[in-house]
PDB file of C-alpha atoms in Angstrom:
ATOM      1  CA  GLN A 177      -5.371   0.162 -15.562  1.00  0.00           C
ATOM      2  CA  SER A 178      -3.164   1.752 -12.902  1.00  0.00           C
ATOM      3  CA  VAL A 179      -2.722   5.509 -12.540  1.00  0.00           C
ATOM      4  CA  LEU A 180       1.032   4.940 -12.211  1.00  0.00           C
ATOM      5  CA  THR A 181       2.697   2.983 -15.011  1.00  0.00           C
ATOM      6  CA  GLN A 182       5.445   0.451 -14.381  1.00  0.00           C
ATOM      7  CA  PRO A 183       6.983  -2.139 -16.699  1.00  0.00           C
ATOM      8  CA  PRO A 184       5.465  -5.573 -15.974  1.00  0.00           C
ATOM      9  CA  SER A 185       8.844  -7.238 -15.653  1.00  0.00           C
ATOM     10  CA  VAL A 186      12.587  -6.675 -15.608  1.00  0.00           C
ATOM     11  CA  SER A 187      15.460  -9.100 -15.333  1.00  0.00           C
ATOM     12  CA  ALA A 188      19.197  -9.068 -14.814  1.00  0.00           C
ATOM     13  CA  ALA A 189      21.993 -11.336 -13.698  1.00  0.00           C
ATOM     14  CA  PRO A 190      23.292 -11.591 -10.142  1.00  0.00           C
ATOM     15  CA  GLY A 191      25.660  -8.757  -9.315  1.00  0.00           C
ATOM     16  CA  GLN A 192      24.271  -6.521 -12.038  1.00  0.00           C
ATOM     17  CA  LYS A 193      22.178  -3.359 -11.746  1.00  0.00           C
ATOM     18  CA  VAL A 194      18.549  -2.863 -12.685  1.00  0.00           C
ATOM     19  CA  THR A 195      16.206   0.116 -12.778  1.00  0.00           C
ATOM     20  CA  ILE A 196      12.421   0.145 -12.537  1.00  0.00           C
ATOM     21  CA  SER A 197      10.496   3.128 -13.819  1.00  0.00           C
ATOM     22  CA  CYS A 198       7.228   4.597 -12.572  1.00  0.00           C
ATOM     23  CA  SER A 199       5.428   7.121 -14.720  1.00  0.00           C
ATOM     24  CA  GLY A 200       2.638   9.351 -13.485  1.00  0.00           C
ATOM     25  CA  SER A 201       1.295  12.843 -13.978  1.00  0.00           C
ATOM     26  CA  SER A 202       1.314  16.329 -12.537  1.00  0.00           C
ATOM     27  CA  SER A 203      -1.470  15.446 -10.098  1.00  0.00           C
ATOM     28  CA  ASN A 204       0.529  12.678  -8.465  1.00  0.00           C
ATOM     29  CA  ILE A 205       4.272  12.152  -8.953  1.00  0.00           C
ATOM     30  CA  GLY A 206       4.718  15.680 -10.292  1.00  0.00           C
ATOM     31  CA  ARG A 207       3.665  17.219  -6.987  1.00  0.00           C
ATOM     32  CA  ARG A 208       4.142  14.449  -4.431  1.00  0.00           C
ATOM     33  CA  TYR A 209       6.717  12.216  -2.850  1.00  0.00           C
ATOM     34  CA  VAL A 210       7.073   8.697  -4.218  1.00  0.00           C
ATOM     35  CA  SER A 211       7.477   5.537  -2.154  1.00  0.00           C
ATOM     36  CA  TRP A 212       8.612   2.112  -3.313  1.00  0.00           C
ATOM     37  CA  TYR A 213       7.616  -1.268  -1.900  1.00  0.00           C
ATOM     38  CA  GLN A 214       9.067  -4.737  -2.245  1.00  0.00           C
ATOM     39  CA  GLN A 215       6.818  -7.787  -2.006  1.00  0.00           C
ATOM     40  CA  VAL A 216       8.456 -11.187  -2.008  1.00  0.00           C
ATOM     41  CA  PRO A 217       5.806 -13.735  -3.094  1.00  0.00           C
ATOM     42  CA  GLY A 218       3.694 -14.891  -0.175  1.00  0.00           C
ATOM     43  CA  THR A 219       4.800 -12.075   2.113  1.00  0.00           C
ATOM     44  CA  VAL A 220       3.615  -8.640   3.176  1.00  0.00           C
ATOM     45  CA  PRO A 221       4.849  -5.595   1.214  1.00  0.00           C
ATOM     46  CA  LYS A 222       7.819  -3.799   2.727  1.00  0.00           C
ATOM     47  CA  LEU A 223       8.731  -0.112   2.456  1.00  0.00           C
ATOM     48  CA  LEU A 224      11.986   0.270   0.511  1.00  0.00           C
ATOM     49  CA  ILE A 225      12.143   3.965  -0.381  1.00  0.00           C
ATOM     50  CA  TYR A 226      10.157   6.982   0.829  1.00  0.00           C
ATOM     51  CA  GLU A 227      10.169  10.677  -0.046  1.00  0.00           C
ATOM     52  CA  ASN A 228      11.605   9.782  -3.472  1.00  0.00           C
ATOM     53  CA  ASN A 229      15.064   8.747  -2.320  1.00  0.00           C
ATOM     54  CA  LYS A 230      15.218   7.988   1.404  1.00  0.00           C
ATOM     55  CA  ARG A 231      15.755   4.531   2.825  1.00  0.00           C
ATOM     56  CA  PRO A 232      14.177   3.298   6.067  1.00  0.00           C
ATOM     57  CA  SER A 233      16.558   1.895   8.596  1.00  0.00           C
ATOM     58  CA  GLY A 234      17.629  -1.611   7.656  1.00  0.00           C
ATOM     59  CA  ILE A 235      17.288  -1.157   3.903  1.00  0.00           C
ATOM     60  CA  PRO A 236      20.712  -1.579   2.265  1.00  0.00           C
ATOM     61  CA  ASP A 237      22.162   1.192   0.132  1.00  0.00           C
ATOM     62  CA  ARG A 238      22.002  -1.125  -2.883  1.00  0.00           C
ATOM     63  CA  PHE A 239      18.471   0.260  -3.180  1.00  0.00           C
ATOM     64  CA  SER A 240      18.064   3.854  -4.367  1.00  0.00           C
ATOM     65  CA  GLY A 241      15.302   6.088  -5.614  1.00  0.00           C
ATOM     66  CA  SER A 242      15.056   9.189  -7.730  1.00  0.00           C
ATOM     67  CA  LYS A 243      12.395  11.429  -9.199  1.00  0.00           C
ATOM     68  CA  SER A 244      12.317  13.763 -12.162  1.00  0.00           C
ATOM     69  CA  GLY A 245       9.198  15.593 -13.238  1.00  0.00           C
ATOM     70  CA  THR A 246       6.352  13.117 -13.411  1.00  0.00           C
ATOM     71  CA  SER A 247       8.494   9.978 -13.293  1.00  0.00           C
ATOM     72  CA  ALA A 248      10.346   8.094 -10.592  1.00  0.00           C
ATOM     73  CA  THR A 249      12.938   5.357 -10.719  1.00  0.00           C
ATOM     74  CA  LEU A 250      14.001   2.599  -8.359  1.00  0.00           C
ATOM     75  CA  GLY A 251      17.552   1.363  -8.744  1.00  0.00           C
ATOM     76  CA  ILE A 252      18.982  -1.855  -7.373  1.00  0.00           C
ATOM     77  CA  THR A 253      22.699  -2.619  -7.619  1.00  0.00           C
ATOM     78  CA  GLY A 254      24.616  -5.778  -6.787  1.00  0.00           C
ATOM     79  CA  LEU A 255      21.562  -7.917  -7.551  1.00  0.00           C
ATOM     80  CA  GLN A 256      20.994 -10.963  -5.373  1.00  0.00           C
ATOM     81  CA  THR A 257      18.594 -13.858  -5.827  1.00  0.00           C
ATOM     82  CA  ALA A 258      16.878 -12.657  -2.650  1.00  0.00           C
ATOM     83  CA  ASP A 259      15.891  -9.497  -4.551  1.00  0.00           C
ATOM     84  CA  GLU A 260      13.488 -11.502  -6.722  1.00  0.00           C
ATOM     85  CA  ALA A 261      10.152  -9.932  -5.876  1.00  0.00           C
ATOM     86  CA  ASP A 262       7.415  -7.630  -7.075  1.00  0.00           C
ATOM     87  CA  TYR A 263       8.140  -3.917  -6.759  1.00  0.00           C
ATOM     88  CA  TYR A 264       5.493  -1.208  -6.527  1.00  0.00           C
ATOM     89  CA  CYS A 265       5.642   2.576  -6.630  1.00  0.00           C
ATOM     90  CA  ALA A 266       3.019   4.617  -4.797  1.00  0.00           C
ATOM     91  CA  THR A 267       2.017   8.166  -4.058  1.00  0.00           C
ATOM     92  CA  TRP A 268      -0.988  10.373  -3.392  1.00  0.00           C
ATOM     93  CA  ASP A 269      -3.023  11.801  -6.251  1.00  0.00           C
ATOM     94  CA  GLY A 270      -4.314  15.254  -5.436  1.00  0.00           C
ATOM     95  CA  SER A 271      -6.915  15.305  -8.198  1.00  0.00           C
ATOM     96  CA  LEU A 272      -8.387  11.933  -7.243  1.00  0.00           C
ATOM     97  CA  SER A 273      -7.909  12.512  -3.500  1.00  0.00           C
ATOM     98  CA  ALA A 274      -6.741   8.925  -3.413  1.00  0.00           C
ATOM     99  CA  GLY A 275      -3.672   6.826  -2.932  1.00  0.00           C
ATOM    100  CA  VAL A 276      -2.339   5.281  -6.123  1.00  0.00           C
ATOM    101  CA  PHE A 277      -0.041   2.349  -6.806  1.00  0.00           C
ATOM    102  CA  GLY A 278       1.781   1.307  -9.919  1.00  0.00           C
ATOM    103  CA  GLY A 279       0.768  -2.015 -11.441  1.00  0.00           C
ATOM    104  CA  GLY A 280       3.921  -3.643 -10.098  1.00  0.00           C
ATOM    105  CA  THR A 281       7.117  -4.908 -11.684  1.00  0.00           C
ATOM    106  CA  LYS A 282       8.313  -8.468 -11.317  1.00  0.00           C
ATOM    107  CA  LEU A 283      12.082  -8.642 -10.935  1.00  0.00           C
ATOM    108  CA  THR A 284      13.785 -11.835 -12.013  1.00  0.00           C
ATOM    109  CA  VAL A 285      17.420 -12.367 -11.105  1.00  0.00           C
ATOM    110  CA  LEU A 286      18.637 -14.770 -13.763  1.00  0.00           C
TER     111      LEU A 286
ATOM    112  CA  GLN B  20       7.305  -2.893  18.378  1.00  0.00           C
ATOM    113  CA  VAL B  21       4.569  -1.797  16.009  1.00  0.00           C
ATOM    114  CA  GLN B  22       1.911  -4.432  15.452  1.00  0.00           C
ATOM    115  CA  LEU B  23      -1.173  -4.338  13.257  1.00  0.00           C
ATOM    116  CA  VAL B  24      -3.504  -7.320  13.459  1.00  0.00           C
ATOM    117  CA  GLU B  25      -6.466  -7.618  11.106  1.00  0.00           C
ATOM    118  CA  SER B  26      -9.516  -9.757  11.703  1.00  0.00           C
ATOM    119  CA  GLY B  27     -13.001 -10.216  10.341  1.00  0.00           C
ATOM    120  CA  GLY B  28     -12.289 -11.681   6.931  1.00  0.00           C
ATOM    121  CA  GLY B  29     -14.169 -14.653   5.583  1.00  0.00           C
ATOM    122  CA  VAL B  30     -16.512 -15.892   2.883  1.00  0.00           C
ATOM    123  CA  VAL B  31     -19.597 -13.852   2.027  1.00  0.00           C
ATOM    124  CA  GLN B  32     -22.146 -13.940  -0.770  1.00  0.00           C
ATOM    125  CA  PRO B  33     -22.396 -11.152  -3.349  1.00  0.00           C
ATOM    126  CA  GLY B  34     -24.444  -8.308  -1.927  1.00  0.00           C
ATOM    127  CA  GLY B  35     -23.472  -9.194   1.619  1.00  0.00           C
ATOM    128  CA  SER B  36     -21.552  -7.271   4.265  1.00  0.00           C
ATOM    129  CA  LEU B  37     -18.454  -7.739   6.399  1.00  0.00           C
ATOM    130  CA  ARG B  38     -16.664  -5.598   8.934  1.00  0.00           C
ATOM    131  CA  LEU B  39     -12.901  -5.800   9.181  1.00  0.00           C
ATOM    132  CA  SER B  40     -11.026  -4.734  12.281  1.00  0.00           C
ATOM    133  CA  CYS B  41      -7.395  -3.840  12.809  1.00  0.00           C
ATOM    134  CA  GLY B  42      -5.934  -3.793  16.294  1.00  0.00           C
ATOM    135  CA  ALA B  43      -2.865  -1.590  16.682  1.00  0.00           C
ATOM    136  CA  SER B  44      -0.176  -1.658  19.339  1.00  0.00           C
ATOM    137  CA  GLY B  45       3.347  -0.441  19.949  1.00  0.00           C
ATOM    138  CA  PHE B  46       2.777   3.153  18.888  1.00  0.00           C
ATOM    139  CA  ASN B  47       0.532   6.162  19.536  1.00  0.00           C
ATOM    140  CA  PHE B  48      -2.357   5.107  17.322  1.00  0.00           C
ATOM    141  CA  ASN B  49      -4.159   8.439  17.680  1.00  0.00           C
ATOM    142  CA  THR B  50      -1.330  10.347  15.983  1.00  0.00           C
ATOM    143  CA  PHE B  51      -1.204   8.396  12.710  1.00  0.00           C
ATOM    144  CA  ALA B  52      -3.426   8.328   9.644  1.00  0.00           C
ATOM    145  CA  MET B  53      -4.388   4.753   8.792  1.00  0.00           C
ATOM    146  CA  HIS B  54      -5.183   3.112   5.471  1.00  0.00           C
ATOM    147  CA  TRP B  55      -6.626  -0.062   4.015  1.00  0.00           C
ATOM    148  CA  VAL B  56      -4.871  -1.549   0.996  1.00  0.00           C
ATOM    149  CA  ARG B  57      -6.036  -4.698  -0.774  1.00  0.00           C
ATOM    150  CA  GLN B  58      -4.587  -7.264  -3.122  1.00  0.00           C
ATOM    151  CA  ALA B  59      -6.759  -9.525  -5.238  1.00  0.00           C
ATOM    152  CA  PRO B  60      -5.348 -13.015  -5.911  1.00  0.00           C
ATOM    153  CA  GLY B  61      -2.427 -12.889  -8.309  1.00  0.00           C
ATOM    154  CA  THR B  62      -2.684  -9.147  -8.841  1.00  0.00           C
ATOM    155  CA  GLY B  63      -1.094  -5.947  -7.607  1.00  0.00           C
ATOM    156  CA  LEU B  64      -1.729  -3.649  -4.675  1.00  0.00           C
ATOM    157  CA  GLU B  65      -4.807  -1.438  -4.679  1.00  0.00           C
ATOM    158  CA  TRP B  66      -5.315   1.440  -2.273  1.00  0.00           C
ATOM    159  CA  VAL B  67      -8.787   1.338  -0.675  1.00  0.00           C
ATOM    160  CA  ALA B  68      -9.294   4.053   1.932  1.00  0.00           C
ATOM    161  CA  VAL B  69      -7.685   6.371   4.468  1.00  0.00           C
ATOM    162  CA  GLU B  70      -8.791   8.046   7.688  1.00  0.00           C
ATOM    163  CA  SER B  71      -6.814  10.814   9.327  1.00  0.00           C
ATOM    164  CA  SER B  72      -5.554  10.456  12.873  1.00  0.00           C
ATOM    165  CA  ASP B  73      -8.411  12.482  14.332  1.00  0.00           C
ATOM    166  CA  GLY B  74     -11.100  11.380  11.892  1.00  0.00           C
ATOM    167  CA  THR B  75     -11.437  14.788  10.260  1.00  0.00           C
ATOM    168  CA  TYR B  76     -10.978  13.388   6.787  1.00  0.00           C
ATOM    169  CA  LYS B  77     -11.693  10.151   4.989  1.00  0.00           C
ATOM    170  CA  HIS B  78     -11.059   9.287   1.347  1.00  0.00           C
ATOM    171  CA  TYR B  79     -11.962   6.250  -0.731  1.00  0.00           C
ATOM    172  CA  ALA B  80     -11.002   4.607  -3.997  1.00  0.00           C
ATOM    173  CA  ASP B  81     -13.681   5.050  -6.646  1.00  0.00           C
ATOM    174  CA  SER B  82     -14.105   1.261  -6.756  1.00  0.00           C
ATOM    175  CA  VAL B  83     -15.414   1.163  -3.176  1.00  0.00           C
ATOM    176  CA  LYS B  84     -16.930   4.620  -2.720  1.00  0.00           C
ATOM    177  CA  ALA B  85     -20.456   4.549  -1.275  1.00  0.00           C
ATOM    178  CA  ARG B  86     -20.081   0.848  -0.386  1.00  0.00           C
ATOM    179  CA  PHE B  87     -17.199   0.818   2.109  1.00  0.00           C
ATOM    180  CA  THR B  88     -16.814   2.945   5.236  1.00  0.00           C
ATOM    181  CA  ILE B  89     -13.561   3.435   7.116  1.00  0.00           C
ATOM    182  CA  SER B  90     -13.681   4.375  10.783  1.00  0.00           C
ATOM    183  CA  ARG B  91     -11.547   4.240  13.898  1.00  0.00           C
ATOM    184  CA  GLU B  92     -11.832   4.162  17.670  1.00  0.00           C
ATOM    185  CA  ASN B  93      -8.705   5.817  19.024  1.00  0.00           C
ATOM    186  CA  SER B  94      -9.679   4.860  22.585  1.00  0.00           C
ATOM    187  CA  LYS B  95      -9.473   1.209  21.530  1.00  0.00           C
ATOM    188  CA  ASN B  96      -6.515   1.551  19.118  1.00  0.00           C
ATOM    189  CA  THR B  97      -8.667   0.004  16.437  1.00  0.00           C
ATOM    190  CA  LEU B  98      -9.323   0.704  12.757  1.00  0.00           C
ATOM    191  CA  TYR B  99     -12.372  -0.628  10.937  1.00  0.00           C
ATOM    192  CA  LEU B 100     -13.578  -1.178   7.402  1.00  0.00           C
ATOM    193  CA  GLN B 101     -17.300  -1.717   6.970  1.00  0.00           C
ATOM    194  CA  MET B 102     -17.874  -3.358   3.597  1.00  0.00           C
ATOM    195  CA  ASP B 103     -21.414  -3.416   2.201  1.00  0.00           C
ATOM    196  CA  SER B 104     -22.873  -4.485  -1.146  1.00  0.00           C
ATOM    197  CA  LEU B 105     -19.888  -6.731  -1.676  1.00  0.00           C
ATOM    198  CA  ARG B 106     -19.012  -7.851  -5.177  1.00  0.00           C
ATOM    199  CA  VAL B 107     -17.014 -10.791  -6.491  1.00  0.00           C
ATOM    200  CA  GLU B 108     -14.296  -8.339  -7.502  1.00  0.00           C
ATOM    201  CA  ASP B 109     -13.844  -7.283  -3.861  1.00  0.00           C
ATOM    202  CA  THR B 110     -12.246 -10.669  -3.197  1.00  0.00           C
ATOM    203  CA  ALA B 111      -8.769  -9.875  -1.883  1.00  0.00           C
ATOM    204  CA  ILE B 112      -6.400  -9.825   1.039  1.00  0.00           C
ATOM    205  CA  TYR B 113      -7.076  -6.622   2.965  1.00  0.00           C
ATOM    206  CA  TYR B 114      -4.101  -5.011   4.695  1.00  0.00           C
ATOM    207  CA  CYS B 115      -4.266  -2.487   7.507  1.00  0.00           C
ATOM    208  CA  VAL B 116      -1.447  -0.014   6.964  1.00  0.00           C
ATOM    209  CA  ARG B 117       0.091   2.801   9.001  1.00  0.00           C
ATOM    210  CA  GLU B 118       0.982   6.023   7.212  1.00  0.00           C
ATOM    211  CA  GLY B 119       4.431   6.932   8.522  1.00  0.00           C
ATOM    212  CA  GLY B 120       4.716  10.121   6.506  1.00  0.00           C
ATOM    213  CA  ALA B 121       3.285  12.030   3.586  1.00  0.00           C
ATOM    214  CA  ASP B 122       2.040  10.684   0.281  1.00  0.00           C
ATOM    215  CA  CYS B 123       1.498   6.994   0.952  1.00  0.00           C
ATOM    216  CA  ARG B 124       4.602   6.331   2.992  1.00  0.00           C
ATOM    217  CA  PHE B 125       3.321   3.043   4.425  1.00  0.00           C
ATOM    218  CA  ASP B 126       5.868   2.062   7.028  1.00  0.00           C
ATOM    219  CA  HIS B 127       4.005  -0.756   8.768  1.00  0.00           C
ATOM    220  CA  TRP B 128       1.640  -3.365   7.371  1.00  0.00           C
ATOM    221  CA  GLY B 129      -0.527  -5.964   9.030  1.00  0.00           C
ATOM    222  CA  GLN B 130      -0.459  -9.567   7.883  1.00  0.00           C
ATOM    223  CA  GLY B 131      -3.752  -9.114   6.077  1.00  0.00           C
ATOM    224  CA  THR B 132      -7.145 -10.790   6.235  1.00  0.00           C
ATOM    225  CA  LEU B 133      -8.703 -12.623   3.306  1.00  0.00           C
ATOM    226  CA  VAL B 134     -12.145 -11.635   2.088  1.00  0.00           C
ATOM    227  CA  THR B 135     -13.788 -13.976  -0.405  1.00  0.00           C
ATOM    228  CA  VAL B 136     -17.000 -12.920  -2.125  1.00  0.00           C
ATOM    229  CA  SER B 137     -18.593 -15.915  -3.784  1.00  0.00           C
ATOM    230  CA  SER B 138     -21.963 -17.532  -4.245  1.00  0.00           C
TER     231      SER B 138
END
């Protein structure tokens, strides 16, 4: 069982918007920055969002992040079939002194 | 460009040992904390361990504590993971990952090396 909780799957049609939630606690999300990663099957994870809402260079602004209290959310607009992937949230847990990932959310673009 | 290249994976029996290496290039290795992250077949990402840039701190996931040891040689731009008392559940792809900023901002990943623990 992961320290950070994500829905196992989400789906939406091409062109639509989807959000993926990540729920934690005061020892992790509540006091830390959240990052989001995209992993297309068979490939290496890629950083999508860092420090809750910042995008690395090369990541389109269709991807956005937000944080409120002990939860974070990844938003993807203008869905494309290429967005089909697994998405993970991550942060540091100060009580565990450990990195923590969410269990991952599989996005299906119908 | 930043490159992280893992090596040392393979097949080992339960109770055995392996040492993974990660060669880094394209950046000042001695100024970045480095992590190991693993992914068992068909499952999600699991954080394993971190070592600070100067080696002053190391932290481990509970699942590997007292069995795995992270270390680095900044003079050789290399990160290591010594894995002892291996278990079947340690079977995974192990990724070497650069921490580009606070709180698990992993901005560069290696291609991974597969460790299979099986009798």
